[in-house]
mmCIF file of N, CA and C in Angstrom:
data_model
loop_
_atom_site.group_PDB
_atom_site.id
_atom_site.type_symbol
_atom_site.label_atom_id
_atom_site.label_comp_id
_atom_site.label_asym_id
_atom_site.label_seq_id
_atom_site.Cartn_x
_atom_site.Cartn_y
_atom_site.Cartn_z
ATOM 1 N N MET A 1 29.161 -90.264 177.979
ATOM 2 C CA MET A 1 29.409 -89.362 176.867
ATOM 3 C C MET A 1 30.121 -88.125 177.408
ATOM 4 N N SER A 2 31.178 -87.706 176.741
ATOM 5 C CA SER A 2 31.927 -86.544 177.201
ATOM 6 C C SER A 2 31.320 -85.256 176.636
ATOM 7 N N GLU A 3 31.546 -84.200 177.351
ATOM 8 C CA GLU A 3 31.080 -82.880 176.927
ATOM 9 C C GLU A 3 31.944 -82.385 175.772
ATOM 10 N N PRO A 4 31.354 -81.667 174.812
ATOM 11 C CA PRO A 4 32.191 -81.087 173.753
ATOM 12 C C PRO A 4 33.134 -80.034 174.344
ATOM 13 N N ALA A 5 34.269 -79.876 173.709
ATOM 14 C CA ALA A 5 35.237 -78.875 174.166
ATOM 15 C C ALA A 5 34.606 -77.489 174.093
ATOM 16 N N PRO A 6 34.881 -76.638 175.084
ATOM 17 C CA PRO A 6 34.319 -75.286 175.036
ATOM 18 C C PRO A 6 34.887 -74.495 173.864
ATOM 19 N N THR A 7 34.097 -73.604 173.343
ATOM 20 C CA THR A 7 34.543 -72.738 172.267
ATOM 21 C C THR A 7 35.585 -71.775 172.812
ATOM 22 N N PRO A 8 36.736 -71.675 172.162
ATOM 23 C CA PRO A 8 37.751 -70.730 172.645
ATOM 24 C C PRO A 8 37.179 -69.315 172.700
ATOM 25 N N GLN A 9 37.482 -68.611 173.769
ATOM 26 C CA GLN A 9 36.983 -67.252 173.949
ATOM 27 C C GLN A 9 38.069 -66.192 173.854
ATOM 28 N N ARG A 10 39.332 -66.625 173.833
ATOM 29 C CA ARG A 10 40.463 -65.708 173.713
ATOM 30 C C ARG A 10 41.380 -66.289 172.630
ATOM 31 N N ILE A 11 41.347 -65.673 171.457
ATOM 32 C CA ILE A 11 42.020 -66.232 170.291
ATOM 33 C C ILE A 11 42.996 -65.213 169.719
ATOM 34 N N CYS A 12 44.215 -65.659 169.434
ATOM 35 C CA CYS A 12 45.202 -64.824 168.736
ATOM 36 C C CYS A 12 45.388 -65.380 167.332
ATOM 37 N N VAL A 13 45.226 -64.516 166.351
ATOM 38 C CA VAL A 13 45.446 -64.878 164.949
ATOM 39 C C VAL A 13 46.732 -64.175 164.533
ATOM 40 N N ILE A 14 47.768 -64.967 164.297
ATOM 41 C CA ILE A 14 49.096 -64.417 164.046
ATOM 42 C C ILE A 14 49.670 -65.014 162.769
ATOM 43 N N GLY A 15 50.713 -64.385 162.272
ATOM 44 C CA GLY A 15 51.402 -64.936 161.120
ATOM 45 C C GLY A 15 51.910 -63.875 160.179
ATOM 46 N N TYR A 16 52.247 -64.330 158.995
ATOM 47 C CA TYR A 16 52.847 -63.481 157.979
ATOM 48 C C TYR A 16 51.870 -62.398 157.526
ATOM 49 N N PRO A 17 52.412 -61.331 156.949
ATOM 50 C CA PRO A 17 51.541 -60.333 156.322
ATOM 51 C C PRO A 17 50.757 -60.966 155.162
ATOM 52 N N LYS A 18 49.588 -60.415 154.912
ATOM 53 C CA LYS A 18 48.763 -60.768 153.747
ATOM 54 C C LYS A 18 48.324 -62.234 153.712
ATOM 55 N N THR A 19 48.080 -62.816 154.905
ATOM 56 C CA THR A 19 47.638 -64.216 154.977
ATOM 57 C C THR A 19 46.153 -64.355 155.302
ATOM 58 N N GLY A 20 45.444 -63.240 155.440
ATOM 59 C CA GLY A 20 44.019 -63.303 155.730
ATOM 60 C C GLY A 20 43.665 -63.180 157.203
ATOM 61 N N LYS A 21 44.615 -62.761 158.017
ATOM 62 C CA LYS A 21 44.353 -62.621 159.450
ATOM 63 C C LYS A 21 43.164 -61.696 159.709
ATOM 64 N N THR A 22 43.202 -60.524 159.092
ATOM 65 C CA THR A 22 42.196 -59.489 159.319
ATOM 66 C C THR A 22 40.901 -59.748 158.565
ATOM 67 N N THR A 23 41.006 -60.167 157.327
ATOM 68 C CA THR A 23 39.825 -60.236 156.458
ATOM 69 C C THR A 23 39.141 -61.588 156.428
ATOM 70 N N VAL A 24 39.870 -62.662 156.678
ATOM 71 C CA VAL A 24 39.290 -63.995 156.541
ATOM 72 C C VAL A 24 39.100 -64.692 157.884
ATOM 73 N N VAL A 25 40.162 -64.811 158.652
ATOM 74 C CA VAL A 25 40.125 -65.663 159.836
ATOM 75 C C VAL A 25 39.499 -64.987 161.050
ATOM 76 N N ALA A 26 39.979 -63.810 161.431
ATOM 77 C CA ALA A 26 39.478 -63.170 162.654
ATOM 78 C C ALA A 26 37.952 -63.027 162.662
ATOM 79 N N PRO A 27 37.328 -62.560 161.582
ATOM 80 C CA PRO A 27 35.865 -62.416 161.597
ATOM 81 C C PRO A 27 35.115 -63.750 161.691
ATOM 82 N N SER A 28 35.761 -64.849 161.315
ATOM 83 C CA SER A 28 35.080 -66.141 161.287
ATOM 84 C C SER A 28 34.702 -66.645 162.665
ATOM 85 N N PHE A 29 35.305 -66.120 163.725
ATOM 86 C CA PHE A 29 35.005 -66.585 165.071
ATOM 87 C C PHE A 29 33.775 -65.916 165.679
ATOM 88 N N GLY A 30 33.353 -64.794 165.110
ATOM 89 C CA GLY A 30 32.174 -64.109 165.633
ATOM 90 C C GLY A 30 32.380 -63.480 167.001
ATOM 91 N N LEU A 31 33.606 -63.132 167.311
ATOM 92 C CA LEU A 31 33.945 -62.497 168.591
ATOM 93 C C LEU A 31 34.446 -61.084 168.327
ATOM 94 N N PRO A 32 34.452 -60.231 169.358
ATOM 95 C CA PRO A 32 35.027 -58.888 169.180
ATOM 96 C C PRO A 32 36.498 -58.994 168.751
ATOM 97 N N ILE A 33 36.886 -58.152 167.800
ATOM 98 C CA ILE A 33 38.234 -58.209 167.226
ATOM 99 C C ILE A 33 39.038 -56.978 167.633
ATOM 100 N N ARG A 34 40.274 -57.222 168.086
ATOM 101 C CA ARG A 34 41.251 -56.161 168.310
ATOM 102 C C ARG A 34 42.343 -56.364 167.268
ATOM 103 N N SER A 35 42.525 -55.400 166.393
ATOM 104 C CA SER A 35 43.505 -55.510 165.325
ATOM 105 C C SER A 35 44.755 -54.715 165.657
ATOM 106 N N THR A 36 45.900 -55.356 165.566
ATOM 107 C CA THR A 36 47.147 -54.643 165.825
ATOM 108 C C THR A 36 47.445 -53.633 164.724
ATOM 109 N N ASP A 37 46.792 -53.774 163.577
ATOM 110 C CA ASP A 37 46.970 -52.793 162.496
ATOM 111 C C ASP A 37 46.554 -51.396 162.937
ATOM 112 N N SER A 38 45.639 -51.325 163.911
ATOM 113 C CA SER A 38 45.180 -50.018 164.391
ATOM 114 C C SER A 38 46.279 -49.244 165.114
ATOM 115 N N LEU A 39 47.379 -49.899 165.431
ATOM 116 C CA LEU A 39 48.475 -49.259 166.171
ATOM 117 C C LEU A 39 49.599 -48.759 165.266
ATOM 118 N N ILE A 40 49.533 -49.088 163.987
ATOM 119 C CA ILE A 40 50.640 -48.784 163.068
ATOM 120 C C ILE A 40 50.995 -47.304 163.048
ATOM 121 N N GLN A 41 50.002 -46.442 162.972
ATOM 122 C CA GLN A 41 50.258 -44.997 162.855
ATOM 123 C C GLN A 41 50.686 -44.347 164.172
ATOM 124 N N SER A 42 50.277 -44.929 165.299
ATOM 125 C CA SER A 42 50.496 -44.259 166.583
ATOM 126 C C SER A 42 51.592 -44.881 167.449
ATOM 127 N N HIS A 43 52.112 -46.060 167.083
ATOM 128 C CA HIS A 43 53.088 -46.758 167.920
ATOM 129 C C HIS A 43 54.258 -47.251 167.072
ATOM 130 N N ASP A 44 55.471 -47.235 167.652
ATOM 131 C CA ASP A 44 56.576 -47.907 166.975
ATOM 132 C C ASP A 44 56.440 -49.415 167.243
ATOM 133 N N TRP A 45 57.354 -50.215 166.671
ATOM 134 C CA TRP A 45 57.218 -51.673 166.777
ATOM 135 C C TRP A 45 57.144 -52.156 168.213
ATOM 136 N N SER A 46 58.045 -51.690 169.048
ATOM 137 C CA SER A 46 58.078 -52.159 170.431
ATOM 138 C C SER A 46 56.852 -51.688 171.207
ATOM 139 N N ALA A 47 56.471 -50.436 171.022
ATOM 140 C CA ALA A 47 55.300 -49.905 171.729
ATOM 141 C C ALA A 47 54.018 -50.608 171.291
ATOM 142 N N ALA A 48 53.939 -50.988 170.028
ATOM 143 C CA ALA A 48 52.748 -51.698 169.549
ATOM 144 C C ALA A 48 52.608 -53.040 170.258
ATOM 145 N N SER A 49 53.685 -53.791 170.350
ATOM 146 C CA SER A 49 53.578 -55.092 171.024
ATOM 147 C C SER A 49 53.367 -54.923 172.525
ATOM 148 N N ASP A 50 53.887 -53.850 173.122
ATOM 149 C CA ASP A 50 53.589 -53.558 174.533
ATOM 150 C C ASP A 50 52.106 -53.298 174.731
ATOM 151 N N GLU A 51 51.495 -52.548 173.823
ATOM 152 C CA GLU A 51 50.058 -52.274 173.900
ATOM 153 C C GLU A 51 49.254 -53.566 173.763
ATOM 154 N N VAL A 52 49.634 -54.397 172.813
ATOM 155 C CA VAL A 52 48.924 -55.660 172.611
ATOM 156 C C VAL A 52 49.095 -56.565 173.832
ATOM 157 N N LEU A 53 50.220 -56.484 174.480
ATOM 158 C CA LEU A 53 50.440 -57.238 175.718
ATOM 159 C C LEU A 53 49.364 -56.898 176.750
ATOM 160 N N THR A 54 48.959 -55.642 176.828
ATOM 161 C CA THR A 54 47.888 -55.267 177.765
ATOM 162 C C THR A 54 46.547 -55.860 177.322
ATOM 163 N N TRP A 55 46.345 -56.002 176.018
ATOM 164 C CA TRP A 55 45.106 -56.611 175.520
ATOM 165 C C TRP A 55 45.008 -58.068 175.958
ATOM 166 N N LEU A 56 46.141 -58.767 175.998
ATOM 167 C CA LEU A 56 46.146 -60.171 176.403
ATOM 168 C C LEU A 56 45.680 -60.351 177.843
ATOM 169 N N ALA A 57 45.821 -59.325 178.660
ATOM 170 C CA ALA A 57 45.403 -59.396 180.062
ATOM 171 C C ALA A 57 43.898 -59.191 180.240
ATOM 172 N N GLU A 58 43.228 -58.736 179.200
ATOM 173 C CA GLU A 58 41.789 -58.483 179.303
ATOM 174 C C GLU A 58 41.011 -59.788 179.219
ATOM 175 N N PRO A 59 39.904 -59.890 179.969
ATOM 176 C CA PRO A 59 39.099 -61.110 179.885
ATOM 177 C C PRO A 59 38.428 -61.216 178.514
ATOM 178 N N GLY A 60 38.154 -62.431 178.094
ATOM 179 C CA GLY A 60 37.472 -62.640 176.815
ATOM 180 C C GLY A 60 35.997 -62.354 176.937
ATOM 181 N N PRO A 61 35.311 -62.467 175.851
ATOM 182 C CA PRO A 61 35.788 -63.005 174.588
ATOM 183 C C PRO A 61 36.449 -61.941 173.722
ATOM 184 N N TRP A 62 37.480 -62.370 172.965
ATOM 185 C CA TRP A 62 38.131 -61.504 171.996
ATOM 186 C C TRP A 62 38.945 -62.317 171.007
ATOM 187 N N VAL A 63 39.216 -61.670 169.891
ATOM 188 C CA VAL A 63 40.214 -62.132 168.924
ATOM 189 C C VAL A 63 41.203 -60.989 168.783
ATOM 190 N N ILE A 64 42.467 -61.280 168.998
ATOM 191 C CA ILE A 64 43.535 -60.315 168.753
ATOM 192 C C ILE A 64 44.250 -60.801 167.501
ATOM 193 N N GLU A 65 44.349 -59.924 166.506
ATOM 194 C CA GLU A 65 44.983 -60.344 165.260
ATOM 195 C C GLU A 65 45.961 -59.311 164.761
ATOM 196 N N GLY A 66 46.974 -59.806 164.076
ATOM 197 C CA GLY A 66 47.935 -58.917 163.456
ATOM 198 C C GLY A 66 49.362 -59.344 163.702
ATOM 199 N N VAL A 67 50.249 -58.741 162.956
ATOM 200 C CA VAL A 67 51.662 -59.092 163.024
ATOM 201 C C VAL A 67 52.250 -58.771 164.402
ATOM 202 N N ALA A 68 51.823 -57.700 165.036
ATOM 203 C CA ALA A 68 52.363 -57.336 166.350
ATOM 204 C C ALA A 68 51.961 -58.325 167.434
ATOM 205 N N ALA A 69 50.929 -59.122 167.202
ATOM 206 C CA ALA A 69 50.458 -60.053 168.227
ATOM 207 C C ALA A 69 51.488 -61.135 168.538
ATOM 208 N N VAL A 70 52.254 -61.579 167.558
ATOM 209 C CA VAL A 70 53.247 -62.613 167.824
ATOM 210 C C VAL A 70 54.340 -62.077 168.758
ATOM 211 N N ARG A 71 54.720 -60.824 168.573
ATOM 212 C CA ARG A 71 55.725 -60.227 169.471
ATOM 213 C C ARG A 71 55.143 -60.035 170.868
ATOM 214 N N ALA A 72 53.874 -59.674 170.958
ATOM 215 C CA ALA A 72 53.229 -59.526 172.264
ATOM 216 C C ALA A 72 53.171 -60.868 172.987
ATOM 217 N N LEU A 73 52.892 -61.938 172.252
ATOM 218 C CA LEU A 73 52.889 -63.264 172.876
ATOM 219 C C LEU A 73 54.281 -63.621 173.411
ATOM 220 N N ARG A 74 55.322 -63.266 172.658
ATOM 221 C CA ARG A 74 56.683 -63.532 173.143
ATOM 222 C C ARG A 74 56.940 -62.761 174.435
ATOM 223 N N LYS A 75 56.518 -61.499 174.484
ATOM 224 C CA LYS A 75 56.690 -60.707 175.706
ATOM 225 C C LYS A 75 55.870 -61.297 176.850
ATOM 226 N N TRP A 76 54.682 -61.795 176.554
ATOM 227 C CA TRP A 76 53.843 -62.399 177.592
ATOM 228 C C TRP A 76 54.539 -63.627 178.182
ATOM 229 N N VAL A 77 55.063 -64.493 177.320
ATOM 230 C CA VAL A 77 55.742 -65.699 177.794
ATOM 231 C C VAL A 77 56.942 -65.325 178.658
ATOM 232 N N ALA A 78 57.715 -64.337 178.240
ATOM 233 C CA ALA A 78 58.879 -63.904 179.028
ATOM 234 C C ALA A 78 58.460 -63.370 180.394
ATOM 235 N N ALA A 79 57.376 -62.621 180.438
ATOM 236 C CA ALA A 79 56.915 -62.030 181.702
ATOM 237 C C ALA A 79 56.246 -63.056 182.610
ATOM 238 N N ASN A 80 55.822 -64.186 182.059
ATOM 239 C CA ASN A 80 55.092 -65.189 182.839
ATOM 240 C C ASN A 80 55.797 -66.541 182.841
ATOM 241 N N ALA A 81 57.102 -66.516 182.751
ATOM 242 C CA ALA A 81 57.879 -67.754 182.651
ATOM 243 C C ALA A 81 57.691 -68.666 183.856
ATOM 244 N N GLY A 82 57.389 -68.121 184.998
ATOM 245 C CA GLY A 82 57.286 -68.922 186.215
ATOM 246 C C GLY A 82 55.925 -69.521 186.479
ATOM 247 N N ASN A 83 54.967 -69.335 185.594
ATOM 248 C CA ASN A 83 53.646 -69.914 185.839
ATOM 249 C C ASN A 83 53.148 -70.649 184.604
ATOM 250 N N MET A 84 52.066 -71.357 184.764
ATOM 251 C CA MET A 84 51.522 -72.151 183.658
ATOM 252 C C MET A 84 50.224 -71.556 183.123
ATOM 253 N N GLN A 85 49.980 -70.281 183.363
ATOM 254 C CA GLN A 85 48.803 -69.633 182.799
ATOM 255 C C GLN A 85 48.919 -69.595 181.280
ATOM 256 N N LYS A 86 47.771 -69.420 180.635
ATOM 257 C CA LYS A 86 47.744 -69.304 179.180
ATOM 258 C C LYS A 86 47.518 -67.842 178.795
ATOM 259 N N PRO A 87 48.237 -67.367 177.771
ATOM 260 C CA PRO A 87 47.981 -66.000 177.303
ATOM 261 C C PRO A 87 46.669 -65.903 176.540
ATOM 262 N N CYS A 88 46.206 -67.041 176.007
ATOM 263 C CA CYS A 88 44.970 -67.115 175.235
ATOM 264 C C CYS A 88 44.569 -68.586 175.186
ATOM 265 N N ASP A 89 43.366 -68.836 174.678
ATOM 266 C CA ASP A 89 42.899 -70.220 174.580
ATOM 267 C C ASP A 89 43.376 -70.902 173.305
ATOM 268 N N MET A 90 43.501 -70.109 172.234
ATOM 269 C CA MET A 90 43.876 -70.659 170.938
ATOM 270 C C MET A 90 44.735 -69.664 170.182
ATOM 271 N N VAL A 91 45.695 -70.208 169.428
ATOM 272 C CA VAL A 91 46.472 -69.412 168.487
ATOM 273 C C VAL A 91 46.250 -70.006 167.104
ATOM 274 N N VAL A 92 45.925 -69.153 166.155
ATOM 275 C CA VAL A 92 45.831 -69.545 164.758
ATOM 276 C C VAL A 92 47.067 -68.976 164.066
ATOM 277 N N TRP A 93 47.885 -69.858 163.485
ATOM 278 C CA TRP A 93 49.131 -69.467 162.821
ATOM 279 C C TRP A 93 48.929 -69.542 161.310
ATOM 280 N N LEU A 94 49.177 -68.422 160.633
ATOM 281 C CA LEU A 94 49.007 -68.342 159.183
ATOM 282 C C LEU A 94 50.332 -67.970 158.527
ATOM 283 N N ASP A 95 50.797 -68.817 157.624
ATOM 284 C CA ASP A 95 52.086 -68.556 156.980
ATOM 285 C C ASP A 95 52.041 -68.725 155.458
ATOM 286 N N GLN A 96 50.851 -68.656 154.872
ATOM 287 C CA GLN A 96 50.712 -68.771 153.430
ATOM 288 C C GLN A 96 50.078 -67.488 152.885
ATOM 289 N N PRO A 97 50.882 -66.534 152.427
ATOM 290 C CA PRO A 97 50.333 -65.282 151.903
ATOM 291 C C PRO A 97 49.370 -65.524 150.746
ATOM 292 N N LEU A 98 48.343 -64.711 150.705
ATOM 293 C CA LEU A 98 47.334 -64.815 149.643
ATOM 294 C C LEU A 98 47.750 -64.052 148.389
ATOM 295 N N ILE A 99 48.713 -63.141 148.540
ATOM 296 C CA ILE A 99 49.257 -62.379 147.417
ATOM 297 C C ILE A 99 50.774 -62.292 147.606
ATOM 298 N N PRO A 100 51.517 -61.960 146.544
ATOM 299 C CA PRO A 100 52.972 -61.820 146.698
ATOM 300 C C PRO A 100 53.319 -60.725 147.717
ATOM 301 N N LEU A 101 54.382 -60.960 148.464
ATOM 302 C CA LEU A 101 54.834 -60.020 149.480
ATOM 303 C C LEU A 101 55.938 -59.122 148.949
ATOM 304 N N SER A 102 55.957 -57.903 149.464
ATOM 305 C CA SER A 102 57.055 -56.983 149.154
ATOM 306 C C SER A 102 58.297 -57.432 149.923
ATOM 307 N N LYS A 103 59.424 -56.828 149.615
ATOM 308 C CA LYS A 103 60.670 -57.160 150.311
ATOM 309 C C LYS A 103 60.520 -56.922 151.824
ATOM 310 N N GLY A 104 59.920 -55.795 152.193
ATOM 311 C CA GLY A 104 59.715 -55.506 153.610
ATOM 312 C C GLY A 104 58.786 -56.512 154.280
ATOM 313 N N GLN A 105 57.743 -56.916 153.572
ATOM 314 C CA GLN A 105 56.819 -57.905 154.125
ATOM 315 C C GLN A 105 57.498 -59.267 154.272
ATOM 316 N N LEU A 106 58.373 -59.620 153.336
ATOM 317 C CA LEU A 106 59.127 -60.870 153.446
ATOM 318 C C LEU A 106 60.034 -60.855 154.680
ATOM 319 N N THR A 107 60.644 -59.705 154.941
ATOM 320 C CA THR A 107 61.474 -59.570 156.132
ATOM 321 C C THR A 107 60.629 -59.721 157.394
ATOM 322 N N MET A 108 59.461 -59.094 157.385
ATOM 323 C CA MET A 108 58.547 -59.206 158.518
ATOM 324 C C MET A 108 58.113 -60.666 158.711
ATOM 325 N N ALA A 109 57.831 -61.360 157.628
ATOM 326 C CA ALA A 109 57.427 -62.767 157.702
ATOM 327 C C ALA A 109 58.529 -63.618 158.325
ATOM 328 N N LYS A 110 59.771 -63.357 157.930
ATOM 329 C CA LYS A 110 60.897 -64.105 158.488
ATOM 330 C C LYS A 110 60.983 -63.893 160.006
ATOM 331 N N GLY A 111 60.797 -62.649 160.441
ATOM 332 C CA GLY A 111 60.808 -62.367 161.872
ATOM 333 C C GLY A 111 59.673 -63.066 162.600
ATOM 334 N N CYS A 112 58.491 -63.065 161.992
ATOM 335 C CA CYS A 112 57.342 -63.761 162.591
ATOM 336 C C CYS A 112 57.643 -65.245 162.742
ATOM 337 N N ARG A 113 58.233 -65.852 161.721
ATOM 338 C CA ARG A 113 58.574 -67.278 161.771
ATOM 339 C C ARG A 113 59.548 -67.563 162.901
ATOM 340 N N THR A 114 60.560 -66.718 163.053
ATOM 341 C CA THR A 114 61.549 -66.914 164.114
ATOM 342 C C THR A 114 60.885 -66.886 165.490
ATOM 343 N N ILE A 115 60.042 -65.891 165.716
ATOM 344 C CA ILE A 115 59.363 -65.778 167.006
ATOM 345 C C ILE A 115 58.420 -66.957 167.211
ATOM 346 N N TRP A 116 57.667 -67.326 166.171
ATOM 347 C CA TRP A 116 56.728 -68.446 166.276
ATOM 348 C C TRP A 116 57.451 -69.733 166.663
ATOM 349 N N THR A 117 58.604 -69.981 166.057
ATOM 350 C CA THR A 117 59.371 -71.182 166.363
ATOM 351 C C THR A 117 59.785 -71.203 167.834
ATOM 352 N N GLU A 118 60.130 -70.035 168.374
ATOM 353 C CA GLU A 118 60.487 -69.928 169.795
ATOM 354 C C GLU A 118 59.276 -70.144 170.691
ATOM 355 N N LEU A 119 58.134 -69.597 170.291
ATOM 356 C CA LEU A 119 56.931 -69.607 171.123
ATOM 357 C C LEU A 119 56.216 -70.942 171.197
ATOM 358 N N LEU A 120 56.181 -71.654 170.104
ATOM 359 C CA LEU A 120 55.344 -72.835 169.992
ATOM 360 C C LEU A 120 55.491 -73.819 171.159
ATOM 361 N N PRO A 121 56.697 -74.185 171.580
ATOM 362 C CA PRO A 121 56.801 -75.132 172.698
ATOM 363 C C PRO A 121 56.186 -74.597 173.995
ATOM 364 N N TYR A 122 56.353 -73.308 174.252
ATOM 365 C CA TYR A 122 55.794 -72.715 175.474
ATOM 366 C C TYR A 122 54.267 -72.710 175.442
ATOM 367 N N LEU A 123 53.702 -72.411 174.285
ATOM 368 C CA LEU A 123 52.249 -72.395 174.155
ATOM 369 C C LEU A 123 51.680 -73.800 174.317
ATOM 370 N N ARG A 124 52.304 -74.774 173.695
ATOM 371 C CA ARG A 124 51.851 -76.167 173.835
ATOM 372 C C ARG A 124 51.936 -76.625 175.283
ATOM 373 N N LEU A 125 53.021 -76.299 175.950
ATOM 374 C CA LEU A 125 53.205 -76.684 177.352
ATOM 375 C C LEU A 125 52.089 -76.136 178.232
ATOM 376 N N ARG A 126 51.592 -74.965 177.898
ATOM 377 C CA ARG A 126 50.531 -74.322 178.683
ATOM 378 C C ARG A 126 49.126 -74.758 178.240
ATOM 379 N N GLY A 127 49.029 -75.601 177.250
ATOM 380 C CA GLY A 127 47.728 -76.091 176.814
ATOM 381 C C GLY A 127 46.969 -75.196 175.874
ATOM 382 N N VAL A 128 47.666 -74.284 175.204
ATOM 383 C CA VAL A 128 47.019 -73.406 174.223
ATOM 384 C C VAL A 128 46.744 -74.250 172.967
ATOM 385 N N ALA A 129 45.517 -74.206 172.487
ATOM 386 C CA ALA A 129 45.181 -74.913 171.245
ATOM 387 C C ALA A 129 45.870 -74.215 170.086
ATOM 388 N N ILE A 130 46.422 -74.984 169.175
ATOM 389 C CA ILE A 130 47.137 -74.439 168.023
ATOM 390 C C ILE A 130 46.414 -74.882 166.750
ATOM 391 N N MET A 131 46.102 -73.905 165.914
ATOM 392 C CA MET A 131 45.488 -74.193 164.614
ATOM 393 C C MET A 131 46.376 -73.578 163.551
ATOM 394 N N LYS A 132 46.703 -74.360 162.533
ATOM 395 C CA LYS A 132 47.549 -73.849 161.462
ATOM 396 C C LYS A 132 46.740 -73.741 160.186
ATOM 397 N N GLY A 133 46.898 -72.607 159.515
ATOM 398 C CA GLY A 133 46.269 -72.412 158.212
ATOM 399 C C GLY A 133 44.805 -72.033 158.291
ATOM 400 N N ILE A 134 44.248 -71.808 157.080
ATOM 401 C CA ILE A 134 42.830 -71.453 157.002
ATOM 402 C C ILE A 134 42.096 -72.446 156.125
#
């Protein structure tokens, strides 16, 4: 009999705005949560993803959630192209908004999709578990 798979201890919840990252999915894991929304007032877009990049280096358990997390994962992959380490154990990708999006949120969603499409092969290659939807 094989052992059950270990519970992921480092989880990134990423995706479009208003998909339930903060309110529905992140709390469901019962782990400490780091929300990229907390950086909105104090960081510009690039600085926010740089900050989240430092969170990825911290040992688990944690859930990192928010729109800036997908950009941080892209920066992590670029900085670690020569190794097969994982930035996290699992990524949850959410692309179905629970409410209509504003024009700005739609633009943000399009950017998230572009980055996600680039990232997915690298994450799979490194053995990161991928979960889509809620």
